[in-house]
């Protein structure tokens, strides 16, 4: 296995083959694809806004002007309820791991939008409950407690919806930055699954009591169809496809190799790997089927360009799971979801490329450094680490650099030369004089990524040519 792996790393045939290819795809087809890729987040936003406008129209066209403050509050409650229900559909779609969304928008960006939409949903759900309660109480001239009891016991499925709403609020509280930072990922993620229960509990009250659906069978049918479609997508992409792929590819750990203190590379073999259509820069969610691991799946980037014979991920011990993985045994079966991620050659629009890695963020960039077509001198890797022992893949990177005539600069914070800010605009221009003409791929700690992006902007690199991925969702 090791020989195969290292042959793939610096194999002459691989390098020779790439030298004869155009630096990157060009022509009208590519231009169109690049344009769509660049604008796909805007298209996505536009679609979401159009859906929101349709919901507003549905409410507007079926509402008579209210004649009292209570009526106004009730209508505001209905509208917030509709928006909450609509945003839930968006939330589910964003997290369904729909391949095209994962590839085009990127998992980290989807997760950020999901987080933001989640906060709006919680606020809208709370606003909906309070506005309906106060609106009904005001119209019926009753006390709030009496009205609340009447709503919970006298209207179909409202009690279920209230429990669902409470689950949303619970998950919202757990997701507040200060609360979440004190919890392990699993302690945060497992209660997060309760939102699915919450959504299920709230659904029936929407179609049985929602004014817009009770009176309008077309709207009711469309609403049910939208929920059914997004549920089917979720089950298909998150359950059926991963199970089918696991059956098809039968991934197994072939080798585990130490790379640096607390860092191991895990080589995976299996059948029909080419059909995974994995690309350098992408990641897999891996579930190792052995004692202590099987119940967790974690994302890891491919650290070598994928090939039909093996895949490699490289894992740094940062917590419980990654720490235990250092002792992983060959022969362990693996369930994989993916590949996901948008940090790939598809984002590229220029001949020159700069890769900027920080710490274990080097993994996807190592794969891109191997596989991105580039003329001599037009591909550069900057790799920030603490000291020489912390450098992962040093030998491989030096070999690739020599074979591809692609410079690598190791920016060690413990060395005199790079103790300051190696990402200062002046330093970047010195290392890569044509930086303003390049695409830049960044993967590293979020603080480093922010600094690099700021410097790149000062150096004249437009934001559309800066591509980055965050390892923390
Ligand atoms: C797209 C992506 C690609 C990644 N690629 C690599 C890689 O190539 N090599 C590498 O060493 N690390 C990579 N990581 C980071 C790696 O997934 C985490 O370090 C690992 O999940 C931590 O698990 P833990 O239980 O050891 O640590 P914990 O102490 O539980 O968590 C440490 C950090 O990892 C996050 N995390 C934990 N579990 C998960 C999970 N299931 N999903 C998402 N985030 C989680 C936590 O929010 C926390 O920020 C990647 C992360 C992402 C999102």
PDB file of N, CA and C in Angstrom, residues 355-362 365 382-385 411 421-423 428 441-456 468-470:
ATOM      1  N   UNK A 355      -1.862  28.628  -3.289  1.00  0.00           N
ATOM      2  CA  UNK A 355      -2.520  27.850  -2.239  1.00  0.00           C
ATOM      3  C   UNK A 355      -1.949  28.322  -0.903  1.00  0.00           C
ATOM      4  N   UNK A 356      -2.825  28.618   0.063  1.00  0.00           N
ATOM      5  CA  UNK A 356      -2.338  29.068   1.373  1.00  0.00           C
ATOM      6  C   UNK A 356      -2.891  28.120   2.435  1.00  0.00           C
ATOM      7  N   UNK A 357      -1.994  27.378   3.088  1.00  0.00           N
ATOM      8  CA  UNK A 357      -2.418  26.376   4.080  1.00  0.00           C
ATOM      9  C   UNK A 357      -1.958  26.778   5.473  1.00  0.00           C
ATOM     10  N   UNK A 358      -2.776  26.454   6.462  1.00  0.00           N
ATOM     11  CA  UNK A 358      -2.384  26.664   7.851  1.00  0.00           C
ATOM     12  C   UNK A 358      -2.646  25.381   8.617  1.00  0.00           C
ATOM     13  N   UNK A 359      -1.621  24.832   9.286  1.00  0.00           N
ATOM     14  CA  UNK A 359      -1.780  23.617  10.084  1.00  0.00           C
ATOM     15  C   UNK A 359      -2.338  22.471   9.268  1.00  0.00           C
ATOM     16  N   UNK A 360      -3.331  21.758   9.869  1.00  0.00           N
ATOM     17  CA  UNK A 360      -3.876  20.582   9.194  1.00  0.00           C
ATOM     18  C   UNK A 360      -4.739  20.974   7.989  1.00  0.00           C
ATOM     19  N   UNK A 361      -4.993  22.267   7.831  1.00  0.00           N
ATOM     20  CA  UNK A 361      -5.689  22.772   6.641  1.00  0.00           C
ATOM     21  C   UNK A 361      -4.911  22.494   5.370  1.00  0.00           C
ATOM     22  N   UNK A 362      -3.701  21.982   5.514  1.00  0.00           N
ATOM     23  CA  UNK A 362      -2.906  21.646   4.322  1.00  0.00           C
ATOM     24  C   UNK A 362      -3.510  20.457   3.568  1.00  0.00           C
ATOM     25  N   UNK A 365      -5.327  21.136   0.308  1.00  0.00           N
ATOM     26  CA  UNK A 365      -4.427  21.886  -0.576  1.00  0.00           C
ATOM     27  C   UNK A 365      -3.294  20.992  -1.065  1.00  0.00           C
ATOM     28  N   UNK A 382       1.938  28.206  -0.008  1.00  0.00           N
ATOM     29  CA  UNK A 382       2.462  28.786   1.230  1.00  0.00           C
ATOM     30  C   UNK A 382       1.899  27.955   2.368  1.00  0.00           C
ATOM     31  N   UNK A 383       2.757  27.451   3.220  1.00  0.00           N
ATOM     32  CA  UNK A 383       2.309  26.514   4.261  1.00  0.00           C
ATOM     33  C   UNK A 383       2.771  27.046   5.619  1.00  0.00           C
ATOM     34  N   UNK A 384       1.795  27.511   6.429  1.00  0.00           N
ATOM     35  CA  UNK A 384       2.087  28.056   7.759  1.00  0.00           C
ATOM     36  C   UNK A 384       2.018  26.935   8.794  1.00  0.00           C
ATOM     37  N   UNK A 385       3.073  26.789   9.588  1.00  0.00           N
ATOM     38  CA  UNK A 385       3.070  25.802  10.683  1.00  0.00           C
ATOM     39  C   UNK A 385       3.946  26.361  11.789  1.00  0.00           C
ATOM     40  N   UNK A 411       6.274  28.560   6.066  1.00  0.00           N
ATOM     41  CA  UNK A 411       6.291  29.773   6.891  1.00  0.00           C
ATOM     42  C   UNK A 411       6.179  29.343   8.352  1.00  0.00           C
ATOM     43  N   UNK A 421       4.456  38.725  10.622  1.00  0.00           N
ATOM     44  CA  UNK A 421       3.227  38.357   9.901  1.00  0.00           C
ATOM     45  C   UNK A 421       3.585  37.996   8.461  1.00  0.00           C
ATOM     46  N   UNK A 422       3.681  36.695   8.164  1.00  0.00           N
ATOM     47  CA  UNK A 422       4.080  36.324   6.805  1.00  0.00           C
ATOM     48  C   UNK A 422       2.982  36.613   5.792  1.00  0.00           C
ATOM     49  N   UNK A 423       1.770  36.934   6.299  1.00  0.00           N
ATOM     50  CA  UNK A 423       0.667  37.193   5.378  1.00  0.00           C
ATOM     51  C   UNK A 423       0.405  38.688   5.199  1.00  0.00           C
ATOM     52  N   UNK A 428       3.402  38.940   1.095  1.00  0.00           N
ATOM     53  CA  UNK A 428       2.741  38.111   0.069  1.00  0.00           C
ATOM     54  C   UNK A 428       3.221  38.499  -1.329  1.00  0.00           C
ATOM     55  N   UNK A 441      -6.541  29.760  -3.094  1.00  0.00           N
ATOM     56  CA  UNK A 441      -7.278  28.776  -2.289  1.00  0.00           C
ATOM     57  C   UNK A 441      -6.683  28.810  -0.882  1.00  0.00           C
ATOM     58  N   UNK A 442      -7.570  28.927   0.120  1.00  0.00           N
ATOM     59  CA  UNK A 442      -7.077  29.015   1.503  1.00  0.00           C
ATOM     60  C   UNK A 442      -7.755  27.947   2.353  1.00  0.00           C
ATOM     61  N   UNK A 443      -6.986  27.291   3.199  1.00  0.00           N
ATOM     62  CA  UNK A 443      -7.591  26.400   4.210  1.00  0.00           C
ATOM     63  C   UNK A 443      -6.709  26.430   5.445  1.00  0.00           C
ATOM     64  N   UNK A 444      -7.286  26.839   6.544  1.00  0.00           N
ATOM     65  CA  UNK A 444      -6.518  26.935   7.786  1.00  0.00           C
ATOM     66  C   UNK A 444      -7.415  27.451   8.885  1.00  0.00           C
ATOM     67  N   UNK A 445      -6.847  27.764  10.060  1.00  0.00           N
ATOM     68  CA  UNK A 445      -7.672  28.297  11.156  1.00  0.00           C
ATOM     69  C   UNK A 445      -8.387  29.574  10.701  1.00  0.00           C
ATOM     70  N   UNK A 446      -9.589  29.805  11.254  1.00  0.00           N
ATOM     71  CA  UNK A 446     -10.395  30.915  10.716  1.00  0.00           C
ATOM     72  C   UNK A 446      -9.700  32.268  10.885  1.00  0.00           C
ATOM     73  N   UNK A 447      -8.929  32.444  11.985  1.00  0.00           N
ATOM     74  CA  UNK A 447      -8.218  33.718  12.188  1.00  0.00           C
ATOM     75  C   UNK A 447      -7.230  33.946  11.052  1.00  0.00           C
ATOM     76  N   UNK A 448      -6.487  32.881  10.705  1.00  0.00           N
ATOM     77  CA  UNK A 448      -5.507  32.990   9.627  1.00  0.00           C
ATOM     78  C   UNK A 448      -6.218  33.300   8.298  1.00  0.00           C
ATOM     79  N   UNK A 449      -7.313  32.589   8.056  1.00  0.00           N
ATOM     80  CA  UNK A 449      -8.049  32.797   6.798  1.00  0.00           C
ATOM     81  C   UNK A 449      -8.485  34.257   6.672  1.00  0.00           C
ATOM     82  N   UNK A 450      -9.007  34.826   7.785  1.00  0.00           N
ATOM     83  CA  UNK A 450      -9.468  36.224   7.738  1.00  0.00           C
ATOM     84  C   UNK A 450      -8.310  37.159   7.403  1.00  0.00           C
ATOM     85  N   UNK A 451      -7.152  36.922   8.076  1.00  0.00           N
ATOM     86  CA  UNK A 451      -5.979  37.782   7.839  1.00  0.00           C
ATOM     87  C   UNK A 451      -5.551  37.692   6.383  1.00  0.00           C
ATOM     88  N   UNK A 452      -5.493  36.455   5.864  1.00  0.00           N
ATOM     89  CA  UNK A 452      -5.026  36.271   4.488  1.00  0.00           C
ATOM     90  C   UNK A 452      -5.989  36.958   3.520  1.00  0.00           C
ATOM     91  N   UNK A 453      -7.293  36.793   3.751  1.00  0.00           N
ATOM     92  CA  UNK A 453      -8.259  37.409   2.829  1.00  0.00           C
ATOM     93  C   UNK A 453      -8.083  38.931   2.812  1.00  0.00           C
ATOM     94  N   UNK A 454      -7.890  39.505   4.013  1.00  0.00           N
ATOM     95  CA  UNK A 454      -7.727  40.963   4.086  1.00  0.00           C
ATOM     96  C   UNK A 454      -6.499  41.403   3.283  1.00  0.00           C
ATOM     97  N   UNK A 455      -5.392  40.660   3.468  1.00  0.00           N
ATOM     98  CA  UNK A 455      -4.155  41.026   2.753  1.00  0.00           C
ATOM     99  C   UNK A 455      -4.321  40.840   1.248  1.00  0.00           C
ATOM    100  N   UNK A 456      -5.007  39.777   0.873  1.00  0.00           N
ATOM    101  CA  UNK A 456      -5.198  39.523  -0.566  1.00  0.00           C
ATOM    102  C   UNK A 456      -5.980  40.659  -1.205  1.00  0.00           C
ATOM    103  N   UNK A 468     -12.136  29.596  -0.127  1.00  0.00           N
ATOM    104  CA  UNK A 468     -11.634  29.079   1.154  1.00  0.00           C
ATOM    105  C   UNK A 468     -12.609  28.097   1.770  1.00  0.00           C
ATOM    106  N   UNK A 469     -12.080  27.288   2.664  1.00  0.00           N
ATOM    107  CA  UNK A 469     -12.931  26.321   3.371  1.00  0.00           C
ATOM    108  C   UNK A 469     -12.569  26.351   4.851  1.00  0.00           C
ATOM    109  N   UNK A 470     -13.619  26.260   5.649  1.00  0.00           N
ATOM    110  CA  UNK A 470     -13.446  26.284   7.090  1.00  0.00           C
ATOM    111  C   UNK A 470     -13.585  24.866   7.621  1.00  0.00           C
TER     112      UNK A 470
END
